[in-house]
Amino acid sequence: MVDIKQNVSLQPFNSLAIPSVATHFVELTQERELPEIIAYSQARQLALRVLGGGSNLVLADRVEACVVRNTLLGRTLVEEDLDTVTIEVAAGETWHDLVAWSIAQGWSGLENLALIPGTVGAAPVQNIGAYGVEVADRLVSVRAFDLQREEVSNLSNVECLFEYRNSLFKSDENRYLICSIRLKLHKSFSPMLHYGPLQALKTNIDLRAQDVFDRVVAIRQAKLPNPDRIPNAGSFFKNPMVTGAVFQRLQLQFPDLVFFRAGSGYKIAAGWLIDKAGLRGQSGAGGVGCYSKQALVLINPQRSSSRDVVAWSDRVRHRVEQLFDLTLEVEPRIWT
Ligand code: FAD
Ligand code: NAP
C-alpha cells in the first residue's frame, strides 16, 4: 500500500523555498503504485500534480491536490551501434547526475546541459536548454502515463511538440506523468561551441566532452545563484521572440539591444531588458528581487511567499512593458 500523507510542507521540495503545504503528498517509487494513487485521488476529487525537483515552480501557500513526487530510478542501455547509444532513463533520476554519468561512459551530447537542476522527467516538459542545445535534440521518445486516458503512452520526439522552452507536456499541463525518456547519444564528439562563453574552447584541438562539461559547470557556478544558498528558479522569464518589424522598432530606440536571430524572427535577451529597466540587483516586498549577476533570475533570499514572488514578477513585467512595449512570459509553472 502506498503511503499518502496529508498536509506536507513543500518548502524543502521547491528551489524558490516558498512556504507551501500540499493537502496530499506521496512519493512514487514504482510505476505499479500509480493505479492506487489515481484511485485515491479520484475518490476525493483531487487533482494530481507531478513534482520533480521543484526547480521550475512557484507554489501557492496551500496546494489543494495530491502531489506525486517522482522518485522513479533506473538507467538502461537499450540499443547500441558503431556510432551511437540509446539509453532509457527513469524520470526521477537527477538530470545533472545523468549528464555526468553519460560523459563518464564516453557518450557525448548532453555536456552543454550540465548543472541544470531537477529531474530527468521534467526535462522534456519545458524542453530544457542551455548553450545552444535542447533536450529535444537528443530525445528519441517519452514513456508517460496519460492521466486522462489512464494508460501508458509512448510519444515519439515529434509527438512531444517541442518548441523553445515548451512542449506538449507544458501546454497540456497535468495530463501526463512522465515515467522515463529515451535519449540517443554519440560515441564520437562534435562540440557545440557557438555560445560566447564556450567559444574559447574552439582552439583546443584535443577537446573532449568532459572539457565542455567542466567549462559549463564553472561558468554556471560563477554566474548563477546556488538555490541552496539563494533560493531561485533559474530564468524567471522566457526570452521574447519578436517579428522583424518589432525588432526594428526596438533597435532604433535602443541601439545597444541584445538580440539573436531565431528562425524568421528575433530573440531578445530578457535579462538585458530587465537590466535596462533598472531592476538588476533591485528587490521589493519580502526581499524578492532580480539577481545582481543575471537580472533574469528572480531570487527569494528571505524564503517569502508566492504572493511576494508574483508581486515582484508583475512589477518586472509592468516596467518592461512600459519601457519596451513587450510582454514577458513567466517560465516556471505556477501552482495555485
Ligand atoms: P519541477 O520544478 O518539479 O516541475 C516543473 C514542471 O514539470 C511542473 O509543471 C511539473 O508538474 C512538471 N513535471 C515534473 N516532473 C514531471 C514528470 N515526471 N511528468 C510530468 N510532468 C512533470 N531550465 C532550462 O531549461 N535551462 C537551464 O539552463 C536552467 N537552469 C536553471 C538554473 C537554476 C539555478 C535553476 C534553479 C533552474 C534552472 N532551470 C533551467 C529550470 C529547471 O531546472 C528546469 O526546468 C528543470 O527541468 C525542472 O526540473 P524539476 O524536476 O525541478 O521540475
Ligand atoms: P547569457 O550567456 O548571458 O545569454 C543571455 C541570453 O542570450 C540567453 O538567454 C541566451 O538565450 C541568449 N544567447 C546567448 N548567446 C547566444 C547565441 N550564441 N545564440 C543564441 N542565443 C544566445 O545567458 P545565461 O543566463 O548565462 O545562461 C546561459 C545558458 O544557460 C542559456 O542558454 C540559458 O538559456 C541557460 N539558462 C537557462 C536557465 C533557465 O532557467 N531556463 C537558467 C540559467 C541558464 P537562450 O536562453 O535561448 O539560450
CSV table of C-alpha atoms and ligand atoms in Angstrom, one decimal:
chain,number,residue,atom,x,y,z
A,1,MET,CA,0.0,0.0,0.0
A,2,VAL,CA,1.3,3.5,-0.9
A,3,ASP,CA,1.8,6.0,1.9
A,4,ILE,CA,-0.2,9.1,1.1
A,5,LYS,CA,0.4,11.8,3.6
A,6,GLN,CA,-1.7,14.9,4.4
A,7,ASN,CA,-0.6,18.5,5.0
A,8,VAL,CA,3.0,18.1,4.0
A,9,SER,CA,5.3,21.1,3.7
A,10,LEU,CA,6.7,21.6,0.2
A,11,GLN,CA,9.2,24.2,1.3
A,12,PRO,CA,12.1,21.7,1.2
A,13,PHE,CA,10.9,20.5,-2.3
A,14,ASN,CA,11.0,23.8,-4.2
A,15,SER,CA,14.1,25.7,-5.1
A,16,LEU,CA,12.5,29.1,-4.5
A,17,ALA,CA,12.0,27.8,-0.9
A,18,ILE,CA,8.4,29.2,-0.9
A,19,PRO,CA,6.5,28.1,2.2
A,20,SER,CA,3.7,25.9,0.9
A,21,VAL,CA,1.7,22.9,2.1
A,22,ALA,CA,0.3,20.1,0.0
A,23,THR,CA,-3.0,18.8,1.2
A,24,HIS,CA,-2.0,15.3,0.0
A,25,PHE,CA,1.5,14.1,-0.8
A,26,VAL,CA,3.0,10.8,-2.0
A,27,GLU,CA,6.4,9.6,-3.2
A,28,LEU,CA,6.2,7.5,-6.4
A,29,THR,CA,8.9,4.8,-6.2
A,30,GLN,CA,7.4,2.2,-8.6
A,31,GLU,CA,5.2,2.7,-11.6
A,32,ARG,CA,2.9,-0.1,-10.3
A,33,GLU,CA,1.9,2.3,-7.4
A,34,LEU,CA,0.1,4.6,-9.8
A,35,PRO,CA,-3.3,3.0,-10.1
A,36,GLU,CA,-3.7,3.1,-6.3
A,37,ILE,CA,-2.7,6.8,-6.2
A,38,ILE,CA,-5.1,7.6,-9.0
A,39,ALA,CA,-8.0,5.8,-7.3
A,40,TYR,CA,-7.2,7.6,-4.1
A,41,SER,CA,-7.3,11.0,-5.8
A,42,GLN,CA,-10.4,10.2,-7.8
A,43,ALA,CA,-12.3,9.1,-4.7
A,44,ARG,CA,-11.5,12.5,-3.1
A,45,GLN,CA,-11.9,14.5,-6.3
A,46,LEU,CA,-8.3,15.7,-6.0
A,47,ALA,CA,-6.2,16.8,-8.9
A,48,LEU,CA,-2.9,15.0,-9.4
A,49,ARG,CA,0.2,17.2,-9.7
A,50,VAL,CA,3.6,15.8,-10.5
A,51,LEU,CA,6.6,17.2,-8.6
A,52,GLY,CA,10.2,16.6,-9.7
A,53,GLY,CA,13.0,18.7,-8.1
A,54,GLY,CA,10.7,21.7,-7.7
A,55,SER,CA,13.3,23.9,-9.6
A,56,ASN,CA,10.8,25.4,-12.0
A,57,LEU,CA,7.8,26.0,-9.8
A,58,VAL,CA,6.1,28.9,-7.9
A,59,LEU,CA,3.9,27.3,-5.3
A,60,ALA,CA,0.8,28.8,-3.6
A,61,ASP,CA,0.6,28.7,0.2
A,62,ARG,CA,-1.7,25.7,0.0
A,63,VAL,CA,-1.7,23.3,-2.9
A,64,GLU,CA,-5.1,21.5,-2.8
A,65,ALA,CA,-4.1,18.4,-4.8
A,66,CYS,CA,-2.4,15.0,-4.5
A,67,VAL,CA,1.2,16.0,-5.1
A,68,VAL,CA,3.1,13.0,-6.6
A,69,ARG,CA,6.9,13.4,-6.0
A,70,ASN,CA,8.5,11.4,-8.8
A,71,THR,CA,11.4,9.2,-7.4
A,72,LEU,CA,11.4,6.5,-10.2
A,73,LEU,CA,15.0,5.4,-10.7
A,74,GLY,CA,17.0,3.5,-13.3
A,75,ARG,CA,19.3,3.8,-16.4
A,76,THR,CA,19.4,1.2,-19.1
A,77,LEU,CA,21.3,0.9,-22.3
A,78,VAL,CA,18.7,-0.2,-24.8
A,79,GLU,CA,20.4,0.0,-28.2
A,80,GLU,CA,23.9,0.4,-29.5
A,81,ASP,CA,25.6,0.7,-32.9
A,82,LEU,CA,29.0,1.8,-34.1
A,83,ASP,CA,28.3,5.5,-33.5
A,84,THR,CA,25.5,5.8,-31.1
A,85,VAL,CA,23.8,4.5,-27.9
A,86,THR,CA,20.2,4.8,-26.9
A,87,ILE,CA,19.6,4.9,-23.2
A,88,GLU,CA,16.4,4.8,-21.2
A,89,VAL,CA,16.4,6.8,-18.0
A,90,ALA,CA,13.7,6.8,-15.3
A,91,ALA,CA,12.0,10.1,-14.6
A,92,GLY,CA,13.1,10.5,-11.0
A,93,GLU,CA,16.8,10.4,-11.8
A,94,THR,CA,18.7,13.7,-11.2
A,95,TRP,CA,19.4,15.4,-14.6
A,96,HIS,CA,22.9,16.6,-13.8
A,97,ASP,CA,23.9,13.2,-12.5
A,98,LEU,CA,22.7,11.7,-15.7
A,99,VAL,CA,24.8,14.2,-17.7
A,100,ALA,CA,27.9,13.4,-15.6
A,101,TRP,CA,27.4,9.7,-15.9
A,102,SER,CA,26.8,9.7,-19.7
A,103,ILE,CA,30.1,11.6,-20.2
A,104,ALA,CA,32.0,9.1,-17.9
A,105,GLN,CA,30.6,6.3,-20.2
A,106,GLY,CA,32.3,8.0,-23.2
A,107,TRP,CA,29.0,9.2,-24.6
A,108,SER,CA,28.6,12.8,-25.7
A,109,GLY,CA,25.6,15.1,-26.4
A,110,LEU,CA,24.5,16.3,-23.0
A,111,GLU,CA,27.6,18.2,-22.0
A,112,ASN,CA,26.1,21.7,-22.7
A,113,LEU,CA,23.2,20.8,-20.4
A,114,ALA,CA,25.3,20.3,-17.3
A,115,LEU,CA,24.3,21.6,-13.9
A,116,ILE,CA,20.6,22.2,-14.8
A,117,PRO,CA,18.8,21.4,-11.6
A,118,GLY,CA,15.8,19.0,-11.4
A,119,THR,CA,14.8,15.6,-12.6
A,120,VAL,CA,15.0,13.7,-15.9
A,121,GLY,CA,11.2,13.5,-16.2
A,122,ALA,CA,10.9,17.3,-16.1
A,123,ALA,CA,13.5,17.8,-18.9
A,124,PRO,CA,11.0,17.3,-21.8
A,125,VAL,CA,8.3,19.4,-20.0
A,126,GLN,CA,9.9,22.7,-20.8
A,127,ASN,CA,12.4,21.2,-23.3
A,128,ILE,CA,15.3,22.3,-21.2
A,129,GLY,CA,18.1,24.1,-23.0
A,130,ALA,CA,21.4,25.8,-22.5
A,131,TYR,CA,24.3,27.0,-24.6
A,132,GLY,CA,22.6,26.2,-27.9
A,133,VAL,CA,21.4,22.6,-27.1
A,134,GLU,CA,17.9,21.5,-26.1
A,135,VAL,CA,16.9,18.1,-24.7
A,136,ALA,CA,14.7,17.8,-27.9
A,137,ASP,CA,18.0,17.5,-29.9
A,138,ARG,CA,18.8,14.2,-28.1
A,139,LEU,CA,15.4,12.8,-27.2
A,140,VAL,CA,14.1,9.8,-29.0
A,141,SER,CA,10.8,9.2,-27.1
A,142,VAL,CA,8.9,9.7,-23.8
A,143,ARG,CA,7.1,7.0,-21.9
A,144,ALA,CA,4.3,8.6,-20.0
A,145,PHE,CA,1.2,7.7,-18.1
A,146,ASP,CA,-1.7,9.5,-19.7
A,147,LEU,CA,-3.8,10.5,-16.6
A,148,GLN,CA,-6.8,11.4,-18.8
A,149,ARG,CA,-7.0,8.0,-20.6
A,150,GLU,CA,-5.5,6.1,-17.7
A,151,GLU,CA,-3.0,4.3,-20.0
A,152,VAL,CA,0.7,4.3,-20.8
A,153,SER,CA,1.6,6.3,-23.9
A,154,ASN,CA,4.9,6.2,-25.9
A,155,LEU,CA,5.4,9.5,-27.5
A,156,SER,CA,7.9,10.0,-30.3
A,157,ASN,CA,10.0,13.1,-30.4
A,158,VAL,CA,7.7,14.7,-33.0
A,159,GLU,CA,4.6,13.9,-30.9
A,160,CYS,CA,6.1,15.8,-27.9
A,161,LEU,CA,5.6,19.0,-29.9
A,162,PHE,CA,8.8,20.6,-28.7
A,163,GLU,CA,9.3,24.3,-29.1
A,164,TYR,CA,11.6,26.9,-27.5
A,165,ARG,CA,11.2,26.1,-23.7
A,166,ASN,CA,7.8,24.4,-24.5
A,167,SER,CA,6.3,21.1,-25.2
A,168,LEU,CA,3.0,19.1,-25.2
A,169,PHE,CA,3.6,18.4,-21.5
A,170,LYS,CA,3.8,22.1,-20.6
A,171,SER,CA,0.9,23.2,-22.8
A,172,ASP,CA,-1.3,20.3,-21.7
A,173,GLU,CA,-0.3,20.6,-18.1
A,174,ASN,CA,-1.1,17.8,-15.6
A,175,ARG,CA,-2.2,15.4,-18.3
A,176,TYR,CA,0.9,13.2,-18.4
A,177,LEU,CA,3.1,11.7,-15.8
A,178,ILE,CA,6.4,11.1,-17.5
A,179,CYS,CA,7.9,7.7,-16.3
A,180,SER,CA,11.0,7.5,-18.5
A,181,ILE,CA,12.7,9.0,-21.5
A,182,ARG,CA,15.0,7.6,-24.2
A,183,LEU,CA,18.0,9.6,-25.4
A,184,LYS,CA,20.3,9.0,-28.3
A,185,LEU,CA,23.9,9.9,-27.6
A,186,HIS,CA,27.1,9.7,-29.6
A,187,LYS,CA,30.3,7.8,-29.2
A,188,SER,CA,32.3,10.4,-31.1
A,189,PHE,CA,32.3,14.0,-30.1
A,190,SER,CA,31.0,17.0,-32.2
A,191,PRO,CA,31.1,20.0,-29.8
A,192,MET,CA,28.5,22.8,-29.9
A,193,LEU,CA,30.6,25.9,-29.0
A,194,HIS,CA,28.8,28.8,-30.7
A,195,TYR,CA,27.7,30.5,-27.4
A,196,GLY,CA,30.1,33.2,-26.3
A,197,PRO,CA,31.5,31.7,-23.1
A,198,LEU,CA,32.2,28.4,-24.9
A,199,GLN,CA,33.9,29.9,-27.9
A,200,ALA,CA,37.4,30.0,-26.3
A,201,LEU,CA,37.3,26.1,-26.3
A,202,LYS,CA,37.4,26.1,-30.1
A,203,THR,CA,41.2,26.4,-30.1
A,204,ASN,CA,41.6,23.2,-28.1
A,205,ILE,CA,42.4,20.5,-30.7
A,206,ASP,CA,42.0,17.6,-28.2
A,207,LEU,CA,38.7,18.9,-26.8
A,208,ARG,CA,36.7,16.2,-25.0
A,209,ALA,CA,33.0,16.3,-23.9
A,210,GLN,CA,34.4,16.3,-20.4
A,211,ASP,CA,36.1,19.7,-21.0
A,212,VAL,CA,32.9,21.3,-22.3
A,213,PHE,CA,31.1,19.8,-19.3
A,214,ASP,CA,33.7,21.3,-16.9
A,215,ARG,CA,33.5,24.7,-18.6
A,216,VAL,CA,29.7,24.8,-18.4
A,217,VAL,CA,29.8,23.8,-14.8
A,218,ALA,CA,32.4,26.5,-14.0
A,219,ILE,CA,30.5,29.3,-15.9
A,220,ARG,CA,27.2,28.4,-14.3
A,221,GLN,CA,28.7,28.2,-10.8
A,222,ALA,CA,30.2,31.7,-11.2
A,223,LYS,CA,27.1,33.3,-12.7
A,224,LEU,CA,24.0,31.6,-11.3
A,225,PRO,CA,22.9,31.6,-7.6
A,226,ASN,CA,23.0,28.2,-6.0
A,227,PRO,CA,19.4,27.6,-4.9
A,228,ASP,CA,20.6,26.0,-1.6
A,229,ARG,CA,22.1,29.4,-0.6
A,230,ILE,CA,19.9,31.9,-2.5
A,231,PRO,CA,16.6,30.4,-3.4
A,232,ASN,CA,15.6,30.8,-7.1
A,233,ALA,CA,14.0,29.1,-10.1
A,234,GLY,CA,16.6,29.9,-12.7
A,235,SER,CA,15.5,32.3,-15.5
A,236,PHE,CA,12.1,33.6,-14.5
A,237,PHE,CA,11.0,34.8,-17.9
A,238,LYS,CA,11.4,33.5,-21.4
A,239,ASN,CA,13.4,35.5,-23.9
A,240,PRO,CA,10.7,37.2,-26.1
A,241,MET,CA,10.6,36.2,-29.8
A,242,VAL,CA,9.6,39.1,-32.0
A,243,THR,CA,9.0,39.8,-35.6
A,244,GLY,CA,11.3,41.8,-37.8
A,245,ALA,CA,9.1,44.9,-37.6
A,246,VAL,CA,9.1,44.8,-33.8
A,247,PHE,CA,12.8,44.2,-33.7
A,248,GLN,CA,13.5,47.2,-36.0
A,249,ARG,CA,11.4,49.4,-33.7
A,250,LEU,CA,13.3,48.3,-30.7
A,251,GLN,CA,16.8,48.5,-32.3
A,252,LEU,CA,16.1,52.1,-33.5
A,253,GLN,CA,15.1,53.1,-30.0
A,254,PHE,CA,17.8,51.0,-28.2
A,255,PRO,CA,20.9,50.6,-30.4
A,256,ASP,CA,22.6,48.5,-27.6
A,257,LEU,CA,19.7,46.0,-27.6
A,258,VAL,CA,20.9,42.4,-27.1
A,259,PHE,CA,19.3,40.0,-29.7
A,260,PHE,CA,19.8,36.9,-31.7
A,261,ARG,CA,18.3,35.7,-35.0
A,262,ALA,CA,15.7,32.9,-34.3
A,263,GLY,CA,14.1,31.4,-37.4
A,264,SER,CA,12.4,34.1,-39.3
A,265,GLY,CA,12.3,36.5,-36.3
A,266,TYR,CA,14.5,37.6,-33.4
A,267,LYS,CA,15.1,36.5,-29.9
A,268,ILE,CA,15.5,39.4,-27.5
A,269,ALA,CA,17.6,38.8,-24.3
A,270,ALA,CA,15.1,39.2,-21.5
A,271,GLY,CA,17.9,39.7,-18.9
A,272,TRP,CA,19.1,42.7,-20.9
A,273,LEU,CA,15.5,44.2,-21.0
A,274,ILE,CA,15.2,43.9,-17.2
A,275,ASP,CA,18.7,45.3,-16.6
A,276,LYS,CA,17.9,48.2,-18.9
A,277,ALA,CA,14.7,48.8,-17.0
A,278,GLY,CA,17.0,49.4,-13.9
A,279,LEU,CA,15.8,46.3,-12.0
A,280,ARG,CA,19.0,44.2,-11.8
A,281,GLY,CA,20.0,43.9,-8.1
A,282,GLN,CA,16.8,45.6,-7.0
A,283,SER,CA,14.2,44.0,-4.7
A,284,GLY,CA,10.7,44.5,-3.4
A,285,ALA,CA,8.4,43.1,-0.7
A,286,GLY,CA,9.7,40.1,1.2
A,287,GLY,CA,13.2,40.7,-0.3
A,288,VAL,CA,12.2,39.1,-3.6
A,289,GLY,CA,14.2,40.7,-6.4
A,290,CYS,CA,16.4,40.3,-9.5
A,291,TYR,CA,19.8,38.7,-9.1
A,292,SER,CA,22.8,41.1,-9.4
A,293,LYS,CA,24.8,38.9,-11.8
A,294,GLN,CA,21.9,37.9,-14.1
A,295,ALA,CA,18.7,40.1,-13.9
A,296,LEU,CA,16.7,37.3,-15.5
A,297,VAL,CA,17.0,35.2,-12.3
A,298,LEU,CA,14.4,36.1,-9.7
A,299,ILE,CA,15.7,35.4,-6.1
A,300,ASN,CA,13.9,34.8,-2.9
A,301,PRO,CA,16.6,35.1,-0.2
A,302,GLN,CA,14.1,35.5,2.7
A,303,ARG,CA,12.1,32.5,1.6
A,304,SER,CA,9.0,34.6,1.2
A,305,SER,CA,5.6,33.6,-0.1
A,306,SER,CA,4.4,33.2,-3.6
A,307,ARG,CA,2.5,36.5,-3.2
A,308,ASP,CA,5.8,38.4,-2.9
A,309,VAL,CA,7.3,36.4,-5.8
A,310,VAL,CA,4.3,37.1,-8.0
A,311,ALA,CA,4.2,40.8,-7.0
A,312,TRP,CA,7.8,41.2,-8.0
A,313,SER,CA,7.3,39.3,-11.2
A,314,ASP,CA,4.4,41.6,-12.0
A,315,ARG,CA,6.5,44.7,-11.3
A,316,VAL,CA,9.2,43.5,-13.6
A,317,ARG,CA,6.7,42.7,-16.4
A,318,HIS,CA,5.0,46.1,-15.9
A,319,ARG,CA,8.3,48.0,-16.2
A,320,VAL,CA,9.4,46.1,-19.2
A,321,GLU,CA,6.0,46.6,-20.9
A,322,GLN,CA,6.1,50.4,-20.2
A,323,LEU,CA,9.6,50.8,-21.5
A,324,PHE,CA,9.7,48.4,-24.5
A,325,ASP,CA,6.1,47.6,-25.2
A,326,LEU,CA,7.0,43.9,-24.9
A,327,THR,CA,5.3,41.3,-22.7
A,328,LEU,CA,7.4,38.9,-20.7
A,329,GLU,CA,6.1,35.4,-20.3
A,330,VAL,CA,6.8,33.7,-17.0
A,331,GLU,CA,8.8,30.5,-17.5
A,332,PRO,CA,8.2,28.5,-14.3
A,333,ARG,CA,4.9,26.8,-13.7
A,334,ILE,CA,2.6,28.5,-11.1
A,335,TRP,CA,0.7,26.1,-8.9
A,336,THR,CA,-2.3,27.9,-7.4
B,1,FAD,P1,9.7,20.7,-11.3
B,1,FAD,O1,10.0,22.1,-11.0
B,1,FAD,O2,9.4,19.8,-10.2
B,1,FAD,O3,8.4,20.7,-12.3
B,1,FAD,C1,8.4,21.6,-13.3
B,1,FAD,C2,7.1,21.2,-14.2
B,1,FAD,O4,7.3,19.9,-14.8
B,1,FAD,C3,5.8,21.1,-13.4
B,1,FAD,O5,4.8,21.5,-14.2
B,1,FAD,C4,5.7,19.6,-13.1
B,1,FAD,O6,4.4,19.2,-12.9
B,1,FAD,C5,6.3,19.0,-14.4
B,1,FAD,N1,6.9,17.7,-14.1
B,1,FAD,C6,8.0,17.4,-13.4
B,1,FAD,N2,8.3,16.1,-13.5
B,1,FAD,C7,7.3,15.6,-14.3
B,1,FAD,C8,7.1,14.2,-14.8
B,1,FAD,N3,7.8,13.2,-14.4
B,1,FAD,N4,6.0,14.1,-15.6
B,1,FAD,C9,5.2,15.1,-16.0
B,1,FAD,N5,5.4,16.4,-15.5
B,1,FAD,C10,6.5,16.6,-14.7
B,1,FAD,N6,16.0,25.3,-17.3
B,1,FAD,C11,16.5,25.2,-18.5
B,1,FAD,O7,15.8,24.9,-19.5
B,1,FAD,N7,17.8,25.5,-18.8
B,1,FAD,C12,18.6,25.9,-17.8
B,1,FAD,O8,19.8,26.2,-18.1
B,1,FAD,C13,18.1,26.0,-16.5
B,1,FAD,N8,19.0,26.4,-15.5
B,1,FAD,C14,18.5,26.5,-14.2
B,1,FAD,C15,19.3,27.0,-13.2
B,1,FAD,C16,18.8,27.1,-11.9
B,1,FAD,C17,19.8,27.6,-10.8
B,1,FAD,C18,17.5,26.8,-11.6
B,1,FAD,C19,17.0,26.9,-10.2
B,1,FAD,C20,16.7,26.3,-12.6
B,1,FAD,C21,17.1,26.2,-13.9
B,1,FAD,N9,16.3,25.8,-15.0
B,1,FAD,C22,16.8,25.7,-16.3
B,1,FAD,C23,14.9,25.4,-14.7
B,1,FAD,C24,14.7,24.0,-14.2
B,1,FAD,O9,15.9,23.5,-13.6
B,1,FAD,C25,14.3,23.0,-15.3
B,1,FAD,O10,13.1,23.5,-15.9
B,1,FAD,C26,14.1,21.6,-14.8
B,1,FAD,O11,13.8,20.7,-15.9
B,1,FAD,C27,12.9,21.5,-13.8
B,1,FAD,O12,13.0,20.2,-13.3
B,1,FAD,P2,12.3,19.8,-11.9
B,1,FAD,O13,12.5,18.3,-11.7
B,1,FAD,O14,12.8,20.6,-10.8
B,1,FAD,O15,10.8,20.1,-12.2
B,2,NAP,P1,23.8,34.6,-21.4
B,2,NAP,O1,25.0,33.8,-21.9
B,2,NAP,O2,24.1,35.8,-20.5
B,2,NAP,O3,23.0,35.0,-22.6
B,2,NAP,C1,21.8,35.8,-22.5
B,2,NAP,C2,20.7,35.2,-23.4
B,2,NAP,O4,21.2,35.4,-24.7
B,2,NAP,C3,20.4,33.8,-23.1
B,2,NAP,O5,19.2,33.7,-22.6
B,2,NAP,C4,20.6,33.1,-24.5
B,2,NAP,O6,19.4,32.5,-25.0
B,2,NAP,C5,21.0,34.2,-25.5
B,2,NAP,N1,22.2,33.8,-26.2
B,2,NAP,C6,23.5,34.0,-25.8
B,2,NAP,N2,24.3,33.6,-26.7
B,2,NAP,C7,23.6,33.2,-27.8
B,2,NAP,C8,23.9,32.6,-29.1
B,2,NAP,N3,25.1,32.5,-29.5
B,2,NAP,N4,22.8,32.3,-29.8
B,2,NAP,C9,21.6,32.4,-29.4
B,2,NAP,N5,21.2,32.9,-28.2
B,2,NAP,C10,22.2,33.3,-27.4
B,2,NAP,O7,22.8,33.6,-20.6
B,2,NAP,P2,23.0,32.9,-19.2
B,2,NAP,O8,21.9,33.5,-18.3
B,2,NAP,O9,24.4,33.0,-18.7
B,2,NAP,O10,22.6,31.4,-19.5
B,2,NAP,C11,23.4,30.6,-20.3
B,2,NAP,C12,22.6,29.5,-20.9
B,2,NAP,O11,22.0,28.7,-19.8
B,2,NAP,C13,21.5,30.0,-21.7
B,2,NAP,O12,21.4,29.1,-22.8
B,2,NAP,C14,20.3,29.9,-20.9
B,2,NAP,O13,19.1,29.6,-21.6
B,2,NAP,C15,20.6,28.8,-19.9
B,2,NAP,N6,20.0,29.0,-18.6
B,2,NAP,C16,18.7,28.8,-18.5
B,2,NAP,C17,18.0,29.0,-17.3
B,2,NAP,C18,16.5,28.7,-17.1
B,2,NAP,O14,16.1,28.6,-16.0
B,2,NAP,N7,15.8,28.5,-18.2
B,2,NAP,C19,18.7,29.4,-16.2
B,2,NAP,C20,20.1,29.7,-16.3
B,2,NAP,C21,20.7,29.5,-17.6
B,2,NAP,P3,18.8,31.1,-24.6
B,2,NAP,O15,18.3,31.2,-23.2
B,2,NAP,O16,17.8,30.9,-25.6
B,2,NAP,O17,19.9,30.1,-24.7
